[in-house]
PDB file of C-alpha atoms in Angstrom:
ATOM      1  CA  UNK A   1     -17.780  13.016 198.904  1.00 93.00           C
ATOM      2  CA  UNK A   2     -17.354  12.779 202.090  1.00 96.00           C
ATOM      3  CA  UNK A   3     -14.165  13.016 204.612  1.00 96.00           C
ATOM      4  CA  UNK A   4     -14.656  11.759 208.008  1.00 96.00           C
ATOM      5  CA  UNK A   5     -11.500  11.387 210.536  1.00 95.00           C
ATOM      6  CA  UNK A   6      -9.711  13.805 212.706  1.00 93.00           C
ATOM      7  CA  UNK A   7      -6.620  16.141 212.502  1.00 92.00           C
ATOM      8  CA  UNK A   8      -4.339  12.592 212.363  1.00 96.00           C
ATOM      9  CA  UNK A   9      -6.164  10.100 210.075  1.00 97.00           C
ATOM     10  CA  UNK A  10      -9.331  10.703 207.496  1.00 97.00           C
ATOM     11  CA  UNK A  11     -11.160   8.931 204.706  1.00 97.00           C
ATOM     12  CA  UNK A  12     -12.201   9.600 201.306  1.00 97.00           C
ATOM     13  CA  UNK A  13     -14.930   8.557 200.310  1.00 97.00           C
ATOM     14  CA  UNK A  14     -16.835   8.852 196.743  1.00 97.00           C
ATOM     15  CA  UNK A  15     -15.891  11.432 194.268  1.00 97.00           C
ATOM     16  CA  UNK A  16     -12.638  13.697 194.542  1.00 97.00           C
ATOM     17  CA  UNK A  17     -13.239  15.666 191.266  1.00 97.00           C
ATOM     18  CA  UNK A  18     -13.805  19.308 190.438  1.00 97.00           C
ATOM     19  CA  UNK A  19     -17.117  19.642 191.872  1.00 98.00           C
ATOM     20  CA  UNK A  20     -15.977  18.328 195.625  1.00 98.00           C
ATOM     21  CA  UNK A  21     -12.583  20.012 195.301  1.00 98.00           C
ATOM     22  CA  UNK A  22     -13.020  23.236 197.032  1.00 98.00           C
ATOM     23  CA  UNK A  23     -14.697  21.155 199.782  1.00 98.00           C
ATOM     24  CA  UNK A  24     -12.467  18.498 200.206  1.00 98.00           C
ATOM     25  CA  UNK A  25      -9.307  21.527 200.102  1.00 98.00           C
ATOM     26  CA  UNK A  26     -10.764  23.183 202.590  1.00 98.00           C
ATOM     27  CA  UNK A  27     -11.457  19.819 205.340  1.00 97.00           C
ATOM     28  CA  UNK A  28      -7.874  18.454 204.269  1.00 98.00           C
ATOM     29  CA  UNK A  29      -6.107  21.990 205.299  1.00 97.00           C
ATOM     30  CA  UNK A  30      -8.072  22.348 208.003  1.00 97.00           C
ATOM     31  CA  UNK A  31      -6.881  18.930 209.025  1.00 97.00           C
ATOM     32  CA  UNK A  32      -3.331  19.768 208.038  1.00 98.00           C
ATOM     33  CA  UNK A  33      -3.288  22.735 210.391  1.00 97.00           C
ATOM     34  CA  UNK A  34      -4.720  21.651 213.234  1.00 96.00           C
ATOM     35  CA  UNK A  35      -2.420  18.750 214.008  1.00 95.00           C
ATOM     36  CA  UNK A  36       1.046  17.759 213.944  1.00 95.00           C
ATOM     37  CA  UNK A  37       2.929  14.403 213.064  1.00 96.00           C
ATOM     38  CA  UNK A  38       1.962  12.303 210.200  1.00 97.00           C
ATOM     39  CA  UNK A  39      -1.668  13.104 208.733  1.00 98.00           C
ATOM     40  CA  UNK A  40      -3.163   9.495 206.924  1.00 98.00           C
ATOM     41  CA  UNK A  41      -5.092  10.067 204.374  1.00 98.00           C
ATOM     42  CA  UNK A  42      -7.243   6.616 203.589  1.00 98.00           C
ATOM     43  CA  UNK A  43      -8.351   6.686 199.797  1.00 97.00           C
ATOM     44  CA  UNK A  44      -9.679   3.184 200.244  1.00 96.00           C
ATOM     45  CA  UNK A  45     -13.520   3.960 199.226  1.00 97.00           C
ATOM     46  CA  UNK A  46     -12.608   6.457 196.840  1.00 97.00           C
ATOM     47  CA  UNK A  47     -14.827   5.714 193.412  1.00 96.00           C
ATOM     48  CA  UNK A  48     -13.098   8.322 191.160  1.00 96.00           C
ATOM     49  CA  UNK A  49     -10.954  11.615 190.836  1.00 95.00           C
ATOM     50  CA  UNK A  50      -9.131  13.679 188.237  1.00 96.00           C
ATOM     51  CA  UNK A  51      -6.966  15.935 188.042  1.00 96.00           C
ATOM     52  CA  UNK A  52      -8.094  17.926 190.142  1.00 97.00           C
ATOM     53  CA  UNK A  53      -8.679  16.077 193.052  1.00 97.00           C
ATOM     54  CA  UNK A  54      -5.358  15.126 191.822  1.00 97.00           C
ATOM     55  CA  UNK A  55      -4.102  19.078 192.682  1.00 97.00           C
ATOM     56  CA  UNK A  56      -5.639  18.712 196.053  1.00 98.00           C
ATOM     57  CA  UNK A  57      -4.125  15.518 197.305  1.00 98.00           C
ATOM     58  CA  UNK A  58      -1.024  17.333 196.183  1.00 98.00           C
ATOM     59  CA  UNK A  59      -1.534  20.885 197.416  1.00 98.00           C
ATOM     60  CA  UNK A  60      -2.230  19.005 201.109  1.00 98.00           C
ATOM     61  CA  UNK A  61       1.189  17.558 200.500  1.00 98.00           C
ATOM     62  CA  UNK A  62       2.721  21.027 199.937  1.00 98.00           C
ATOM     63  CA  UNK A  63       1.126  22.220 202.754  1.00 98.00           C
ATOM     64  CA  UNK A  64       1.761  19.346 205.306  1.00 98.00           C
ATOM     65  CA  UNK A  65       5.630  19.941 204.539  1.00 98.00           C
ATOM     66  CA  UNK A  66       5.362  23.667 204.815  1.00 98.00           C
ATOM     67  CA  UNK A  67       4.142  22.842 208.610  1.00 97.00           C
ATOM     68  CA  UNK A  68       6.282  20.347 209.321  1.00 97.00           C
ATOM     69  CA  UNK A  69       3.796  17.406 208.988  1.00 97.00           C
ATOM     70  CA  UNK A  70       3.592  14.640 206.320  1.00 98.00           C
ATOM     71  CA  UNK A  71       0.697  13.421 204.241  1.00 98.00           C
ATOM     72  CA  UNK A  72       0.627   9.461 203.849  1.00 98.00           C
ATOM     73  CA  UNK A  73      -1.401   7.982 201.940  1.00 98.00           C
ATOM     74  CA  UNK A  74      -3.316   4.882 202.576  1.00 97.00           C
ATOM     75  CA  UNK A  75      -5.034   2.209 200.644  1.00 96.00           C
ATOM     76  CA  UNK A  76      -4.459   3.977 197.649  1.00 96.00           C
ATOM     77  CA  UNK A  77      -6.648   2.449 194.402  1.00 95.00           C
ATOM     78  CA  UNK A  78      -4.783   0.252 191.673  1.00 93.00           C
ATOM     79  CA  UNK A  79      -5.964   2.846 188.713  1.00 94.00           C
ATOM     80  CA  UNK A  80      -4.690   5.985 191.055  1.00 94.00           C
ATOM     81  CA  UNK A  81      -2.134   3.856 192.114  1.00 94.00           C
ATOM     82  CA  UNK A  82      -1.032   3.542 188.220  1.00 94.00           C
ATOM     83  CA  UNK A  83      -1.693   7.399 187.918  1.00 94.00           C
ATOM     84  CA  UNK A  84       0.787   8.057 190.286  1.00 95.00           C
ATOM     85  CA  UNK A  85       3.547   5.774 188.602  1.00 95.00           C
ATOM     86  CA  UNK A  86       2.834   7.447 185.537  1.00 94.00           C
ATOM     87  CA  UNK A  87       2.973  11.092 187.023  1.00 94.00           C
ATOM     88  CA  UNK A  88       6.167   9.803 188.748  1.00 95.00           C
ATOM     89  CA  UNK A  89       4.131  11.383 191.796  1.00 95.00           C
ATOM     90  CA  UNK A  90       4.677   8.019 194.109  1.00 94.00           C
ATOM     91  CA  UNK A  91       8.790   9.237 194.148  1.00 94.00           C
ATOM     92  CA  UNK A  92       7.258  12.212 196.084  1.00 95.00           C
ATOM     93  CA  UNK A  93       4.200  11.340 198.149  1.00 97.00           C
ATOM     94  CA  UNK A  94       4.613   8.787 201.036  1.00 96.00           C
ATOM     95  CA  UNK A  95       2.180   5.788 200.553  1.00 96.00           C
ATOM     96  CA  UNK A  96       1.967   3.243 202.829  1.00 94.00           C
ATOM     97  CA  UNK A  97       2.920  -0.095 201.257  1.00 80.00           C
ATOM     98  CA  UNK A  98       3.772  -0.119 197.603  1.00 66.00           C
ATOM     99  CA  UNK A  99       3.373   0.695 194.523  1.00 65.00           C
ATOM    100  CA  UNK A 100       2.702  -1.572 191.409  1.00 62.00           C
ATOM    101  CA  UNK A 101       4.752  -0.794 188.366  1.00 58.00           C
ATOM    102  CA  UNK A 102       2.715  -1.452 185.408  1.00 56.00           C
ATOM    103  CA  UNK A 103       4.458  -4.416 184.487  1.00 59.00           C
ATOM    104  CA  UNK A 104       4.072  -5.824 187.545  1.00 54.00           C
ATOM    105  CA  UNK A 105       7.046  -5.304 189.459  1.00 52.00           C
ATOM    106  CA  UNK A 106       6.593  -3.292 192.644  1.00 55.00           C
ATOM    107  CA  UNK A 107       8.117   0.089 194.073  1.00 51.00           C
ATOM    108  CA  UNK A 108       8.590   0.973 197.314  1.00 52.00           C
ATOM    109  CA  UNK A 109       6.608   4.146 197.944  1.00 51.00           C
ATOM    110  CA  UNK A 110       7.995   7.341 198.607  1.00 51.00           C
ATOM    111  CA  UNK A 111       9.021   8.209 202.806  1.00 49.00           C
ATOM    112  CA  UNK A 112       7.207   4.891 203.529  1.00 45.00           C
ATOM    113  CA  UNK A 113       8.670   1.076 204.014  1.00 37.00           C
ATOM    114  CA  UNK A 114       7.118  -1.117 201.483  1.00 37.00           C
ATOM    115  CA  UNK A 115       5.069  -3.958 202.626  1.00 35.00           C
ATOM    116  CA  UNK A 116       5.473  -6.261 199.801  1.00 36.00           C
ATOM    117  CA  UNK A 117       8.997  -7.279 198.489  1.00 34.00           C
ATOM    118  CA  UNK A 118      10.489  -6.021 195.507  1.00 31.00           C
ATOM    119  CA  UNK A 119      10.615  -9.064 192.855  1.00 35.00           C
ATOM    120  CA  UNK A 120      14.039 -10.589 192.691  1.00 38.00           C
ATOM    121  CA  UNK A 121      15.986  -9.724 189.402  1.00 37.00           C
ATOM    122  CA  UNK A 122      15.337 -12.270 186.978  1.00 43.00           C
ATOM    123  CA  UNK A 123      18.737 -14.665 186.282  1.00 42.00           C
ATOM    124  CA  UNK A 124      20.508 -14.255 183.318  1.00 41.00           C
ATOM    125  CA  UNK A 125      20.815 -16.534 180.586  1.00 41.00           C
ATOM    126  CA  UNK A 126      24.054 -17.617 178.636  1.00 38.00           C
TER     127      UNK A 126
END
């Protein structure tokens, strides 16, 4: 796992799991503590994660909130988007763009404007 960036934007590369959680937590908390405004976490190069890695993200979200900041997830991989929907965490976390619902519907991300339009409701047949 590798995290690069500064106190405003970080990118996670590789695995975010039980083996890398302590290091990731330290880097993310330092970034939260040392900055102000939104902290963008780019997950576009995240290869894999587990429940511990998801816990690191949620802990960073809570810490940011306590300090008057907001954690914003960017480039969330599709599988992780599905996990966030299944756990309803997409309603809590700020996610750039839209989150894809398992049926193909697009849900606006919490705290962020959706970039993809919501599908029109199906017309009722008589």
